[in-house]
Amino acid sequence: MNTTLIVFVVLYLVGTLALGVWAGTRIKNTSDFSLAGRSLPLAMVITTTFATWFGAETVMGIPARFVQGGLGAVVEDPFGAGMCLVLVGLFFAARLYRQNLLTIGDFFRNRYGKGVEVFCSSAIILSYLGWVAAQITALGLVFSVLTGGAMSENAGMIVGTLAVLIYVVIGGFLAVAWTDFIQMIVLVVGLSVIGVYAADLAGGADNVLALATQADLWKILPEAKFRDVAFFIAAATTMMFGSIPQQDVFQRVMSAKDEKTARNGAVIGGSCYILFAFMPMFIVAAAVVVMGQQALDIAKDDYQRLLPTFVLTKMPLVMQIFFFGALLSAIKSTSSATLLAPSTSFVENILRNLRPHMSDRQRLLATRLTIVVFAGLVLAYAMAMQGTSIYELVSSAYQITLVGAFVPLAVGLYWKRSTTQGAVASIVLGVGTWIFFLPQVTMLGEDFPGQLAGLLAALVGMITGSLAPQWMKSPHDTQRHLAGTTN
């Protein structure tokens, strides 16, 4: 156990807590707590959108999968995840920003009614279980590694959850934005320094790149077979489209001071994520050069420990401080916003339908209490799922929103003829098809990916449901009718 390293980590955690307390003094209402008062400049929108995905799986999950299967094994993340932010910036940010919404669920209510709002919000909230659990699992692993096993992974999960929970509950998204800004600077500097040192240990960057070329790790496209191509497309679209109707993505983009900043921040943040995600991959490839078969054995048996083991066994104390500062920055930046996002959605889009006359102060209190409850549920889920890889927890989180919420959002923004009936048909067909393809139900998912089948079915449901004779009343159609009457 390295006492000096642990002291630096504790000081870093205390510093972020202090920043959260400071941010809490600036919270005046629900908008401040949920969207930082829609006041963030471009630099902070870039860092907070960049931080959306740069979490545990980017540092510990993606690199090990890369050295095992090449770029084709990580098409879902970072490529799909990064492109999600780029697409949000290009096609969604400006249109949603103009509507002055507090949550993504508000769009579904205004466009399709309360039924669609509640279902989509519930799907979004459930999808966060796996995503946040992955970050909590990583925190437990980090604290266990740091203490040489003196602290169990379960105890590490509890400590890590409390460390994030306190500043989120006090400071809300304003605390998240400020800590993201600082933590992303720490992350970029820390991993860059580690990358240079890792290349030196490997005898130069040329040796690392030569290993990747020799092992055919640059290959990204699948074999020209229908099944392989279908699963490749499904992997790429799961996070690329499935994470677009997510509250944490919405919060980070909508916290911008204007729609131009929202658009540019998402595009730049997503592009930076894709590019910088190569740094952990490079470091792990360097670990294979330095450690040889030992690194491949760790990658095969417990790949989440490969990078921490490389740093702790092959690098001096200062590099260890840089690494664990960067790693904790990545995990905390992601877990903080993903604790806040589902809690905000629950209060604004589910609880308010049950208690419509809540004051702003009551909503703010309810949001803070919900964060605590959700954190407890996620902690329990993470402990129950212990042994499941971080990458799998993340990649499986977005299938439900892909098949149940993406099509109603995208089509609702761009097709004026889309209706509530179309949205309901889209949800029923999309989710129903996805469930039908699950291995617990049928074996069809072995030959064709269920999430892709669900996405196609959702699109068919939206089009046919909207064009068919209408049996459901749409808020959007009512608004258009009233506007026409007024004119």
Tab-separated table of C-alpha atoms in Angstrom:
chain	number	residue	atom	x	y	z
A	1	MET	CA	0.000	0.000	0.000
A	2	ASN	CA	1.456	3.378	-1.047
A	3	THR	CA	0.516	5.879	1.649
A	4	THR	CA	1.689	8.921	-0.320
A	5	LEU	CA	-0.453	7.971	-3.317
A	6	ILE	CA	-3.497	7.440	-1.108
A	7	VAL	CA	-2.971	10.847	0.546
A	8	PHE	CA	-2.978	12.551	-2.870
A	9	VAL	CA	-6.155	10.711	-3.843
A	10	VAL	CA	-7.907	11.689	-0.594
A	11	LEU	CA	-6.898	15.353	-1.039
A	12	TYR	CA	-8.267	15.264	-4.580
A	13	LEU	CA	-11.583	13.853	-3.394
A	14	VAL	CA	-11.837	16.458	-0.632
A	15	GLY	CA	-11.145	19.205	-3.174
A	16	THR	CA	-14.031	18.135	-5.397
A	17	LEU	CA	-16.320	17.966	-2.366
A	18	ALA	CA	-15.363	21.535	-1.453
A	19	LEU	CA	-16.128	22.654	-5.003
A	20	GLY	CA	-19.552	21.036	-4.768
A	21	VAL	CA	-20.298	22.845	-1.510
A	22	TRP	CA	-19.286	26.153	-3.121
A	23	ALA	CA	-21.557	25.464	-6.117
A	24	GLY	CA	-24.403	24.699	-3.723
A	25	THR	CA	-24.330	28.278	-2.436
A	26	ARG	CA	-25.222	29.465	-5.960
A	27	ILE	CA	-28.283	27.215	-6.381
A	28	LYS	CA	-31.469	29.301	-6.220
A	29	ASN	CA	-34.064	27.172	-8.049
A	30	THR	CA	-34.671	23.934	-9.953
A	31	SER	CA	-33.282	25.346	-13.199
A	32	ASP	CA	-30.002	26.233	-11.477
A	33	PHE	CA	-29.814	22.758	-9.956
A	34	SER	CA	-30.718	20.841	-13.131
A	35	LEU	CA	-29.227	22.952	-15.949
A	36	ALA	CA	-26.780	25.321	-14.194
A	37	GLY	CA	-29.172	28.183	-15.060
A	38	ARG	CA	-28.489	27.699	-18.816
A	39	SER	CA	-25.414	29.905	-18.463
A	40	LEU	CA	-22.328	27.836	-19.344
A	41	PRO	CA	-19.763	29.211	-21.836
A	42	LEU	CA	-18.392	27.167	-24.756
A	43	ALA	CA	-15.280	25.914	-22.917
A	44	MET	CA	-17.358	24.422	-20.102
A	45	VAL	CA	-19.927	22.913	-22.485
A	46	ILE	CA	-17.072	21.223	-24.376
A	47	THR	CA	-15.529	19.782	-21.204
A	48	THR	CA	-18.837	18.634	-19.773
A	49	THR	CA	-19.964	16.970	-23.040
A	50	PHE	CA	-16.509	15.416	-23.424
A	51	ALA	CA	-16.931	14.097	-19.876
A	52	THR	CA	-20.299	12.532	-20.796
A	53	TRP	CA	-18.643	9.328	-21.993
A	54	PHE	CA	-15.067	9.554	-20.726
A	55	GLY	CA	-15.636	7.264	-17.771
A	56	ALA	CA	-14.510	3.940	-16.372
A	57	GLU	CA	-15.035	1.974	-19.570
A	58	THR	CA	-12.960	4.454	-21.628
A	59	VAL	CA	-9.928	4.076	-19.380
A	60	MET	CA	-10.211	0.424	-18.322
A	61	GLY	CA	-12.734	-1.300	-20.600
A	62	ILE	CA	-12.135	-0.034	-24.126
A	63	PRO	CA	-8.304	-0.371	-24.157
A	64	ALA	CA	-8.298	-4.014	-23.061
A	65	ARG	CA	-10.980	-4.901	-25.636
A	66	PHE	CA	-8.876	-3.087	-28.246
A	67	VAL	CA	-5.756	-5.212	-27.617
A	68	GLN	CA	-7.929	-8.326	-27.751
A	69	GLY	CA	-10.025	-7.591	-30.843
A	70	GLY	CA	-8.818	-4.389	-32.509
A	71	LEU	CA	-10.909	-1.357	-33.472
A	72	GLY	CA	-13.772	-3.604	-34.588
A	73	ALA	CA	-14.278	-4.640	-30.954
A	74	VAL	CA	-14.767	-1.046	-29.787
A	75	VAL	CA	-17.010	0.341	-32.530
A	76	GLU	CA	-19.797	0.872	-29.989
A	77	ASP	CA	-17.603	2.964	-27.725
A	78	PRO	CA	-15.763	5.258	-28.420
A	79	PHE	CA	-16.922	5.606	-32.046
A	80	GLY	CA	-20.662	5.222	-31.520
A	81	ALA	CA	-20.639	7.175	-28.262
A	82	GLY	CA	-18.617	10.053	-29.684
A	83	MET	CA	-20.759	10.248	-32.821
A	84	CYS	CA	-23.817	10.477	-30.558
A	85	LEU	CA	-22.599	13.850	-29.288
A	86	VAL	CA	-21.700	15.028	-32.789
A	87	LEU	CA	-25.184	14.110	-34.046
A	88	VAL	CA	-26.801	15.792	-31.045
A	89	GLY	CA	-24.917	18.973	-31.888
A	90	LEU	CA	-25.697	18.872	-35.603
A	91	PHE	CA	-29.350	17.812	-35.557
A	92	PHE	CA	-30.880	18.067	-32.081
A	93	ALA	CA	-29.250	20.750	-29.901
A	94	ALA	CA	-30.614	23.899	-31.547
A	95	ARG	CA	-34.182	22.576	-32.005
A	96	LEU	CA	-34.407	21.377	-28.407
A	97	TYR	CA	-32.702	24.469	-26.961
A	98	ARG	CA	-35.339	26.752	-28.484
A	99	GLN	CA	-38.083	24.863	-26.637
A	100	ASN	CA	-36.676	25.874	-23.233
A	101	LEU	CA	-37.199	22.430	-21.682
A	102	LEU	CA	-35.976	21.247	-18.295
A	103	THR	CA	-35.794	17.535	-19.220
A	104	ILE	CA	-35.903	15.439	-22.367
A	105	GLY	CA	-39.136	13.983	-20.995
A	106	ASP	CA	-40.736	17.429	-21.338
A	107	PHE	CA	-40.365	17.102	-25.112
A	108	PHE	CA	-42.294	13.806	-25.146
A	109	ARG	CA	-45.079	15.378	-23.036
A	110	ASN	CA	-45.399	18.471	-25.226
A	111	ARG	CA	-45.259	16.493	-28.462
A	112	TYR	CA	-47.166	13.294	-27.634
A	113	GLY	CA	-48.838	13.620	-24.234
A	114	LYS	CA	-48.327	12.382	-20.683
A	115	GLY	CA	-48.519	8.663	-21.475
A	116	VAL	CA	-45.544	8.767	-23.843
A	117	GLU	CA	-43.751	11.134	-21.448
A	118	VAL	CA	-44.060	8.685	-18.533
A	119	PHE	CA	-43.031	5.624	-20.553
A	120	CYS	CA	-40.019	7.235	-22.233
A	121	SER	CA	-38.896	8.840	-18.971
A	122	SER	CA	-39.200	5.479	-17.189
A	123	ALA	CA	-37.143	3.779	-19.920
A	124	ILE	CA	-34.508	6.506	-19.665
A	125	ILE	CA	-34.334	6.184	-15.874
A	126	LEU	CA	-33.983	2.378	-16.030
A	127	SER	CA	-31.213	2.630	-18.616
A	128	TYR	CA	-29.071	4.502	-16.092
A	129	LEU	CA	-28.863	1.524	-13.736
A	130	GLY	CA	-26.221	-0.242	-15.826
A	131	TRP	CA	-24.432	2.971	-16.792
A	132	VAL	CA	-24.015	4.335	-13.260
A	133	ALA	CA	-23.370	0.846	-11.874
A	134	ALA	CA	-20.381	0.598	-14.218
A	135	GLN	CA	-18.892	3.754	-12.701
A	136	ILE	CA	-19.583	2.595	-9.132
A	137	THR	CA	-18.012	-0.784	-9.928
A	138	ALA	CA	-14.926	0.995	-11.249
A	139	LEU	CA	-14.667	3.151	-8.125
A	140	GLY	CA	-14.733	0.014	-5.993
A	141	LEU	CA	-11.998	-1.529	-8.134
A	142	VAL	CA	-9.846	1.612	-7.942
A	143	PHE	CA	-10.013	1.872	-4.154
A	144	SER	CA	-9.298	-1.846	-3.812
A	145	VAL	CA	-6.237	-1.579	-6.070
A	146	LEU	CA	-5.017	1.599	-4.335
A	147	THR	CA	-5.099	-0.054	-0.916
A	148	GLY	CA	-3.538	-3.280	-2.115
A	149	GLY	CA	-6.721	-5.186	-1.322
A	150	ALA	CA	-6.999	-3.824	2.241
A	151	MET	CA	-10.296	-2.250	1.185
A	152	SER	CA	-12.696	-4.672	-0.474
A	153	GLU	CA	-14.348	-3.739	-3.755
A	154	ASN	CA	-17.741	-3.499	-2.003
A	155	ALA	CA	-16.326	-1.109	0.584
A	156	GLY	CA	-14.695	0.863	-2.223
A	157	MET	CA	-18.037	1.134	-3.983
A	158	ILE	CA	-19.620	2.576	-0.838
A	159	VAL	CA	-16.816	5.123	-0.305
A	160	GLY	CA	-16.823	6.115	-3.969
A	161	THR	CA	-20.588	6.515	-4.081
A	162	LEU	CA	-20.549	8.778	-1.021
A	163	ALA	CA	-17.704	10.851	-2.492
A	164	VAL	CA	-19.765	11.569	-5.626
A	165	LEU	CA	-23.162	11.741	-3.941
A	166	ILE	CA	-22.316	14.533	-1.498
A	167	TYR	CA	-21.263	17.172	-4.032
A	168	VAL	CA	-24.028	16.267	-6.498
A	169	VAL	CA	-26.760	16.543	-3.848
A	170	ILE	CA	-25.411	19.883	-2.644
A	171	GLY	CA	-24.350	21.538	-5.888
A	172	GLY	CA	-26.445	19.879	-8.619
A	173	PHE	CA	-25.422	20.308	-12.253
A	174	LEU	CA	-23.499	23.485	-11.453
A	175	ALA	CA	-21.179	21.397	-9.271
A	176	VAL	CA	-21.027	18.765	-12.025
A	177	ALA	CA	-20.085	21.369	-14.656
A	178	TRP	CA	-17.339	22.949	-12.561
A	179	THR	CA	-15.865	19.640	-11.428
A	180	ASP	CA	-16.051	18.364	-15.030
A	181	PHE	CA	-14.099	21.420	-16.164
A	182	ILE	CA	-11.308	20.797	-13.658
A	183	GLN	CA	-11.390	17.017	-13.863
A	184	MET	CA	-11.139	16.975	-17.663
A	185	ILE	CA	-8.019	19.155	-17.478
A	186	VAL	CA	-6.555	16.709	-14.943
A	187	LEU	CA	-7.581	13.782	-17.139
A	188	VAL	CA	-6.126	15.110	-20.397
A	189	VAL	CA	-2.850	16.206	-18.794
A	190	GLY	CA	-2.546	13.055	-16.693
A	191	LEU	CA	-3.180	10.556	-19.491
A	192	SER	CA	-0.973	12.508	-21.900
A	193	VAL	CA	1.946	12.356	-19.457
A	194	ILE	CA	1.295	8.646	-18.870
A	195	GLY	CA	1.174	8.072	-22.631
A	196	VAL	CA	4.583	9.689	-23.164
A	197	TYR	CA	6.111	7.700	-20.308
A	198	ALA	CA	4.502	4.440	-21.509
A	199	ALA	CA	5.927	4.985	-24.994
A	200	ASP	CA	9.372	5.495	-23.445
A	201	LEU	CA	9.054	2.238	-21.478
A	202	ALA	CA	8.092	0.436	-24.689
A	203	GLY	CA	11.172	1.751	-26.491
A	204	GLY	CA	9.319	4.378	-28.479
A	205	ALA	CA	5.898	4.946	-29.975
A	206	ASP	CA	7.019	3.138	-33.138
A	207	ASN	CA	7.234	-0.135	-31.221
A	208	VAL	CA	3.686	0.303	-29.893
A	209	LEU	CA	2.266	1.123	-33.327
A	210	ALA	CA	4.204	-1.778	-34.855
A	211	LEU	CA	2.608	-4.153	-32.342
A	212	ALA	CA	-0.862	-2.857	-33.240
A	213	THR	CA	-0.137	-3.306	-36.957
A	214	GLN	CA	1.360	-6.774	-36.509
A	215	ALA	CA	-1.656	-7.911	-34.458
A	216	ASP	CA	-4.055	-6.400	-37.044
A	217	LEU	CA	-5.596	-4.168	-34.379
A	218	TRP	CA	-6.460	-1.386	-36.852
A	219	LYS	CA	-9.095	-3.535	-38.553
A	220	ILE	CA	-12.547	-2.060	-37.916
A	221	LEU	CA	-14.876	-3.382	-40.649
A	222	PRO	CA	-16.450	-6.835	-40.244
A	223	GLU	CA	-16.347	-9.739	-42.689
A	224	ALA	CA	-18.667	-9.299	-45.672
A	225	LYS	CA	-21.300	-11.639	-44.235
A	226	PHE	CA	-24.881	-10.633	-43.470
A	227	ARG	CA	-24.757	-11.697	-39.814
A	228	ASP	CA	-21.411	-10.000	-39.129
A	229	VAL	CA	-22.487	-6.782	-40.841
A	230	ALA	CA	-25.809	-6.733	-38.957
A	231	PHE	CA	-24.136	-7.102	-35.566
A	232	PHE	CA	-21.540	-4.474	-36.517
A	233	ILE	CA	-24.295	-1.977	-37.397
A	234	ALA	CA	-26.163	-2.834	-34.196
A	235	ALA	CA	-23.052	-2.228	-32.099
A	236	ALA	CA	-22.409	1.125	-33.787
A	237	THR	CA	-25.987	2.362	-33.450
A	238	THR	CA	-26.694	1.248	-29.877
A	239	MET	CA	-24.878	4.158	-28.247
A	240	MET	CA	-24.841	6.404	-31.326
A	241	PHE	CA	-28.652	6.610	-31.420
A	242	GLY	CA	-29.714	5.025	-28.136
A	243	SER	CA	-27.941	7.608	-26.002
A	244	ILE	CA	-29.348	10.624	-27.877
A	245	PRO	CA	-32.652	10.593	-25.892
A	246	GLN	CA	-30.756	10.582	-22.579
A	247	GLN	CA	-31.198	13.130	-19.811
A	248	ASP	CA	-27.476	13.507	-19.028
A	249	VAL	CA	-26.687	14.306	-22.680
A	250	PHE	CA	-29.644	16.713	-22.722
A	251	GLN	CA	-28.536	18.414	-19.477
A	252	ARG	CA	-24.978	18.948	-20.627
A	253	VAL	CA	-26.007	20.451	-23.961
A	254	MET	CA	-28.980	22.485	-22.687
A	255	SER	CA	-26.894	24.086	-19.911
A	256	ALA	CA	-25.197	26.249	-22.573
A	257	LYS	CA	-25.720	30.017	-22.578
A	258	ASP	CA	-27.229	29.986	-26.108
A	259	GLU	CA	-28.133	27.550	-28.881
A	260	LYS	CA	-24.948	28.189	-30.895
A	261	THR	CA	-22.854	27.268	-27.856
A	262	ALA	CA	-25.020	24.184	-27.301
A	263	ARG	CA	-24.513	23.038	-30.885
A	264	ASN	CA	-20.769	23.730	-31.120
A	265	GLY	CA	-20.018	22.400	-27.646
A	266	ALA	CA	-21.587	19.019	-28.421
A	267	VAL	CA	-19.841	18.655	-31.800
A	268	ILE	CA	-16.416	19.633	-30.441
A	269	GLY	CA	-16.854	17.603	-27.246
A	270	GLY	CA	-17.860	14.467	-29.169
A	271	SER	CA	-14.996	14.836	-31.646
A	272	CYS	CA	-12.490	15.303	-28.828
A	273	TYR	CA	-13.827	12.212	-27.087
A	274	ILE	CA	-13.274	9.983	-30.121
A	275	LEU	CA	-9.754	11.323	-30.648
A	276	PHE	CA	-8.595	11.235	-27.025
A	277	ALA	CA	-10.088	7.775	-26.384
A	278	PHE	CA	-7.130	6.500	-28.414
A	279	MET	CA	-4.767	7.543	-25.601
A	280	PRO	CA	-5.803	4.781	-23.142
A	281	MET	CA	-5.702	2.297	-26.062
A	282	PHE	CA	-2.141	3.393	-26.838
A	283	ILE	CA	-1.102	3.049	-23.181
A	284	VAL	CA	-2.498	-0.491	-22.930
A	285	ALA	CA	-0.811	-1.459	-26.210
A	286	ALA	CA	2.419	-0.154	-24.658
A	287	ALA	CA	1.711	-2.330	-21.615
A	288	VAL	CA	1.574	-5.374	-23.897
A	289	VAL	CA	4.966	-4.428	-25.365
A	290	VAL	CA	6.494	-3.974	-21.901
A	291	MET	CA	4.791	-6.807	-19.994
A	292	GLY	CA	4.383	-9.317	-22.816
A	293	GLN	CA	2.274	-12.391	-22.124
A	294	GLN	CA	1.527	-11.225	-18.576
A	295	ALA	CA	-0.457	-8.284	-19.976
A	296	LEU	CA	-2.407	-10.537	-22.345
A	297	ASP	CA	-3.195	-12.929	-19.492
A	298	ILE	CA	-4.556	-10.068	-17.368
A	299	ALA	CA	-6.549	-8.770	-20.353
A	300	LYS	CA	-8.064	-12.218	-20.790
A	301	ASP	CA	-8.797	-13.017	-17.131
A	302	ASP	CA	-9.571	-9.607	-15.574
A	303	TYR	CA	-8.989	-6.929	-18.185
A	304	GLN	CA	-10.242	-4.080	-15.989
A	305	ARG	CA	-7.085	-4.447	-13.873
A	306	LEU	CA	-4.620	-4.343	-16.778
A	307	LEU	CA	-3.995	-0.605	-16.926
A	308	PRO	CA	-3.859	-0.030	-13.121
A	309	THR	CA	-1.494	-3.005	-12.788
A	310	PHE	CA	0.784	-1.654	-15.518
A	311	VAL	CA	1.006	1.755	-13.858
A	312	LEU	CA	1.506	0.424	-10.322
A	313	THR	CA	4.163	-2.122	-11.248
A	314	LYS	CA	6.094	-0.368	-14.006
A	315	MET	CA	5.883	3.360	-13.262
A	316	PRO	CA	7.210	5.666	-10.517
A	317	LEU	CA	5.072	7.407	-7.886
A	318	VAL	CA	4.589	10.648	-9.820
A	319	MET	CA	3.157	8.719	-12.782
A	320	GLN	CA	0.875	6.788	-10.439
A	321	ILE	CA	-0.438	10.079	-9.054
A	322	PHE	CA	-1.077	11.345	-12.595
A	323	PHE	CA	-2.826	8.112	-13.545
A	324	PHE	CA	-5.136	7.768	-10.571
A	325	GLY	CA	-5.948	11.482	-10.712
A	326	ALA	CA	-6.940	11.033	-14.360
A	327	LEU	CA	-8.832	7.804	-13.668
A	328	LEU	CA	-10.822	9.239	-10.763
A	329	SER	CA	-11.556	12.335	-12.869
A	330	ALA	CA	-12.977	10.160	-15.625
A	331	ILE	CA	-15.138	8.073	-13.298
A	332	LYS	CA	-16.394	10.915	-11.106
A	333	SER	CA	-17.226	13.198	-14.034
A	334	THR	CA	-19.418	10.520	-15.584
A	335	SER	CA	-21.017	9.158	-12.424
A	336	SER	CA	-21.935	12.592	-11.032
A	337	ALA	CA	-24.091	13.647	-13.985
A	338	THR	CA	-25.579	10.188	-14.385
A	339	LEU	CA	-26.771	10.265	-10.784
A	340	LEU	CA	-28.395	13.648	-11.326
A	341	ALA	CA	-30.017	12.930	-14.705
A	342	PRO	CA	-32.431	10.092	-13.829
A	343	SER	CA	-33.370	11.796	-10.559
A	344	THR	CA	-34.326	14.971	-12.408
A	345	SER	CA	-36.352	12.954	-14.937
A	346	PHE	CA	-38.197	11.118	-12.162
A	347	VAL	CA	-39.239	14.277	-10.348
A	348	GLU	CA	-40.103	16.365	-13.416
A	349	ASN	CA	-41.761	13.708	-15.579
A	350	ILE	CA	-43.197	11.128	-13.193
A	351	LEU	CA	-43.622	12.605	-9.716
A	352	ARG	CA	-45.085	15.870	-11.056
A	353	ASN	CA	-47.789	13.882	-12.846
A	354	LEU	CA	-48.727	12.436	-9.463
A	355	ARG	CA	-48.323	15.738	-7.583
A	356	PRO	CA	-48.904	18.488	-10.186
A	357	HIS	CA	-49.045	21.379	-7.711
A	358	MET	CA	-45.538	21.046	-6.251
A	359	SER	CA	-43.726	24.339	-5.700
A	360	ASP	CA	-40.246	24.916	-7.111
A	361	ARG	CA	-38.786	24.502	-3.630
A	362	GLN	CA	-40.567	21.174	-3.175
A	363	ARG	CA	-39.328	19.963	-6.575
A	364	LEU	CA	-35.765	20.901	-5.652
A	365	LEU	CA	-35.999	19.001	-2.366
A	366	ALA	CA	-37.602	16.021	-4.094
A	367	THR	CA	-34.791	15.943	-6.662
A	368	ARG	CA	-32.131	15.893	-3.956
A	369	LEU	CA	-33.903	13.112	-2.067
A	370	THR	CA	-34.343	11.122	-5.269
A	371	ILE	CA	-30.612	11.363	-5.993
A	372	VAL	CA	-29.902	9.749	-2.617
A	373	VAL	CA	-32.455	6.968	-3.206
A	374	PHE	CA	-31.226	6.309	-6.765
A	375	ALA	CA	-27.620	6.196	-5.563
A	376	GLY	CA	-28.613	3.512	-3.049
A	377	LEU	CA	-30.379	1.480	-5.735
A	378	VAL	CA	-27.426	1.741	-8.099
A	379	LEU	CA	-24.997	0.736	-5.349
A	380	ALA	CA	-27.089	-2.349	-4.589
A	381	TYR	CA	-27.332	-3.179	-8.311
A	382	ALA	CA	-23.556	-2.771	-8.773
A	383	MET	CA	-22.881	-5.140	-5.894
A	384	ALA	CA	-25.390	-7.661	-7.222
A	385	MET	CA	-23.843	-7.508	-10.704
A	386	GLN	CA	-20.271	-7.807	-9.425
A	387	GLY	CA	-18.274	-9.849	-11.915
A	388	THR	CA	-19.996	-8.316	-14.948
A	389	SER	CA	-17.532	-6.330	-17.044
A	390	ILE	CA	-17.696	-2.539	-17.009
A	391	TYR	CA	-17.928	-2.440	-20.804
A	392	GLU	CA	-20.905	-4.839	-20.857
A	393	LEU	CA	-22.736	-2.874	-18.153
A	394	VAL	CA	-22.378	0.279	-20.253
A	395	SER	CA	-23.136	-1.160	-23.692
A	396	SER	CA	-26.309	-2.919	-22.537
A	397	ALA	CA	-27.696	0.203	-20.861
A	398	TYR	CA	-28.853	1.953	-24.036
A	399	GLN	CA	-30.762	-0.740	-25.895
A	400	ILE	CA	-34.076	0.122	-24.218
A	401	THR	CA	-33.829	3.815	-25.141
A	402	LEU	CA	-32.702	2.910	-28.659
A	403	VAL	CA	-35.840	0.849	-29.336
A	404	GLY	CA	-38.261	2.850	-27.194
A	405	ALA	CA	-37.343	6.538	-27.267
A	406	PHE	CA	-35.023	7.439	-30.166
A	407	VAL	CA	-37.544	7.199	-33.012
A	408	PRO	CA	-40.283	9.262	-31.251
A	409	LEU	CA	-37.672	11.941	-30.482
A	410	ALA	CA	-36.001	12.150	-33.900
A	411	VAL	CA	-39.183	11.818	-35.969
A	412	GLY	CA	-41.101	14.140	-33.634
A	413	LEU	CA	-38.538	16.889	-34.181
A	414	TYR	CA	-38.370	16.576	-37.958
A	415	TRP	CA	-41.716	15.186	-39.199
A	416	LYS	CA	-44.746	17.367	-38.587
A	417	ARG	CA	-47.179	14.532	-39.384
A	418	SER	CA	-45.930	12.323	-36.547
A	419	THR	CA	-48.659	11.752	-33.962
A	420	THR	CA	-49.223	10.350	-30.497
A	421	GLN	CA	-50.678	7.222	-32.064
A	422	GLY	CA	-47.522	6.849	-34.141
A	423	ALA	CA	-45.346	7.276	-31.038
A	424	VAL	CA	-47.302	4.647	-29.116
A	425	ALA	CA	-47.109	2.221	-32.057
A	426	SER	CA	-43.381	2.902	-32.306
A	427	ILE	CA	-42.826	2.164	-28.618
A	428	VAL	CA	-44.982	-0.989	-28.614
A	429	LEU	CA	-43.445	-2.454	-31.767
A	430	GLY	CA	-39.897	-1.383	-30.928
A	431	VAL	CA	-39.820	-2.666	-27.356
A	432	GLY	CA	-41.950	-5.721	-28.175
A	433	THR	CA	-39.645	-6.783	-31.008
A	434	TRP	CA	-36.551	-6.226	-28.879
A	435	ILE	CA	-37.994	-8.385	-26.075
A	436	PHE	CA	-38.963	-11.082	-28.594
A	437	PHE	CA	-35.314	-11.294	-29.730
A	438	LEU	CA	-33.921	-11.661	-26.184
A	439	PRO	CA	-32.221	-15.031	-25.571
A	440	GLN	CA	-34.612	-15.706	-22.679
A	441	VAL	CA	-37.535	-15.611	-25.154
A	442	THR	CA	-36.315	-16.899	-28.540
A	443	MET	CA	-33.062	-17.803	-30.271
A	444	LEU	CA	-33.557	-15.226	-33.033
A	445	GLY	CA	-31.089	-12.874	-31.372
A	446	GLU	CA	-28.236	-15.220	-32.240
A	447	ASP	CA	-28.718	-14.596	-35.966
A	448	PHE	CA	-29.895	-10.968	-35.950
A	449	PRO	CA	-29.341	-8.332	-33.226
A	450	GLY	CA	-32.479	-7.632	-31.211
A	451	GLN	CA	-31.780	-3.924	-30.747
A	452	LEU	CA	-31.481	-3.399	-34.509
A	453	ALA	CA	-34.678	-5.350	-35.118
A	454	GLY	CA	-36.394	-3.245	-32.448
A	455	LEU	CA	-35.133	0.008	-34.004
A	456	LEU	CA	-36.456	-0.936	-37.455
A	457	ALA	CA	-39.788	-2.019	-35.966
A	458	ALA	CA	-40.036	1.263	-34.045
A	459	LEU	CA	-39.577	3.234	-37.267
A	460	VAL	CA	-42.242	1.172	-39.047
A	461	GLY	CA	-44.595	1.691	-36.093
A	462	MET	CA	-44.089	5.463	-36.099
A	463	ILE	CA	-44.763	5.839	-39.829
A	464	THR	CA	-47.749	3.493	-40.060
A	465	GLY	CA	-49.253	4.680	-36.768
A	466	SER	CA	-49.024	8.323	-37.804
A	467	LEU	CA	-50.467	7.795	-41.299
A	468	ALA	CA	-53.284	5.496	-40.189
A	469	PRO	CA	-56.699	6.888	-39.079
A	470	GLN	CA	-56.154	8.581	-35.731
A	471	TRP	CA	-57.743	7.301	-32.530
A	472	MET	CA	-55.521	9.158	-30.090
A	473	LYS	CA	-55.535	12.865	-29.341
A	474	SER	CA	-52.160	14.557	-29.803
A	475	PRO	CA	-51.121	17.699	-27.846
A	476	HIS	CA	-49.201	18.806	-30.907
A	477	ASP	CA	-52.281	18.605	-33.121
A	478	THR	CA	-54.337	20.461	-30.497
A	479	GLN	CA	-51.780	23.279	-30.416
A	480	ARG	CA	-51.814	23.540	-34.203
A	481	HIS	CA	-55.601	23.594	-34.239
A	482	LEU	CA	-55.740	26.386	-31.660
A	483	ALA	CA	-53.118	28.356	-33.593
A	484	GLY	CA	-55.180	28.000	-36.753
A	485	THR	CA	-58.353	29.086	-34.943
A	486	THR	CA	-56.587	32.163	-33.570
A	487	ASN	CA	-55.308	33.110	-36.981
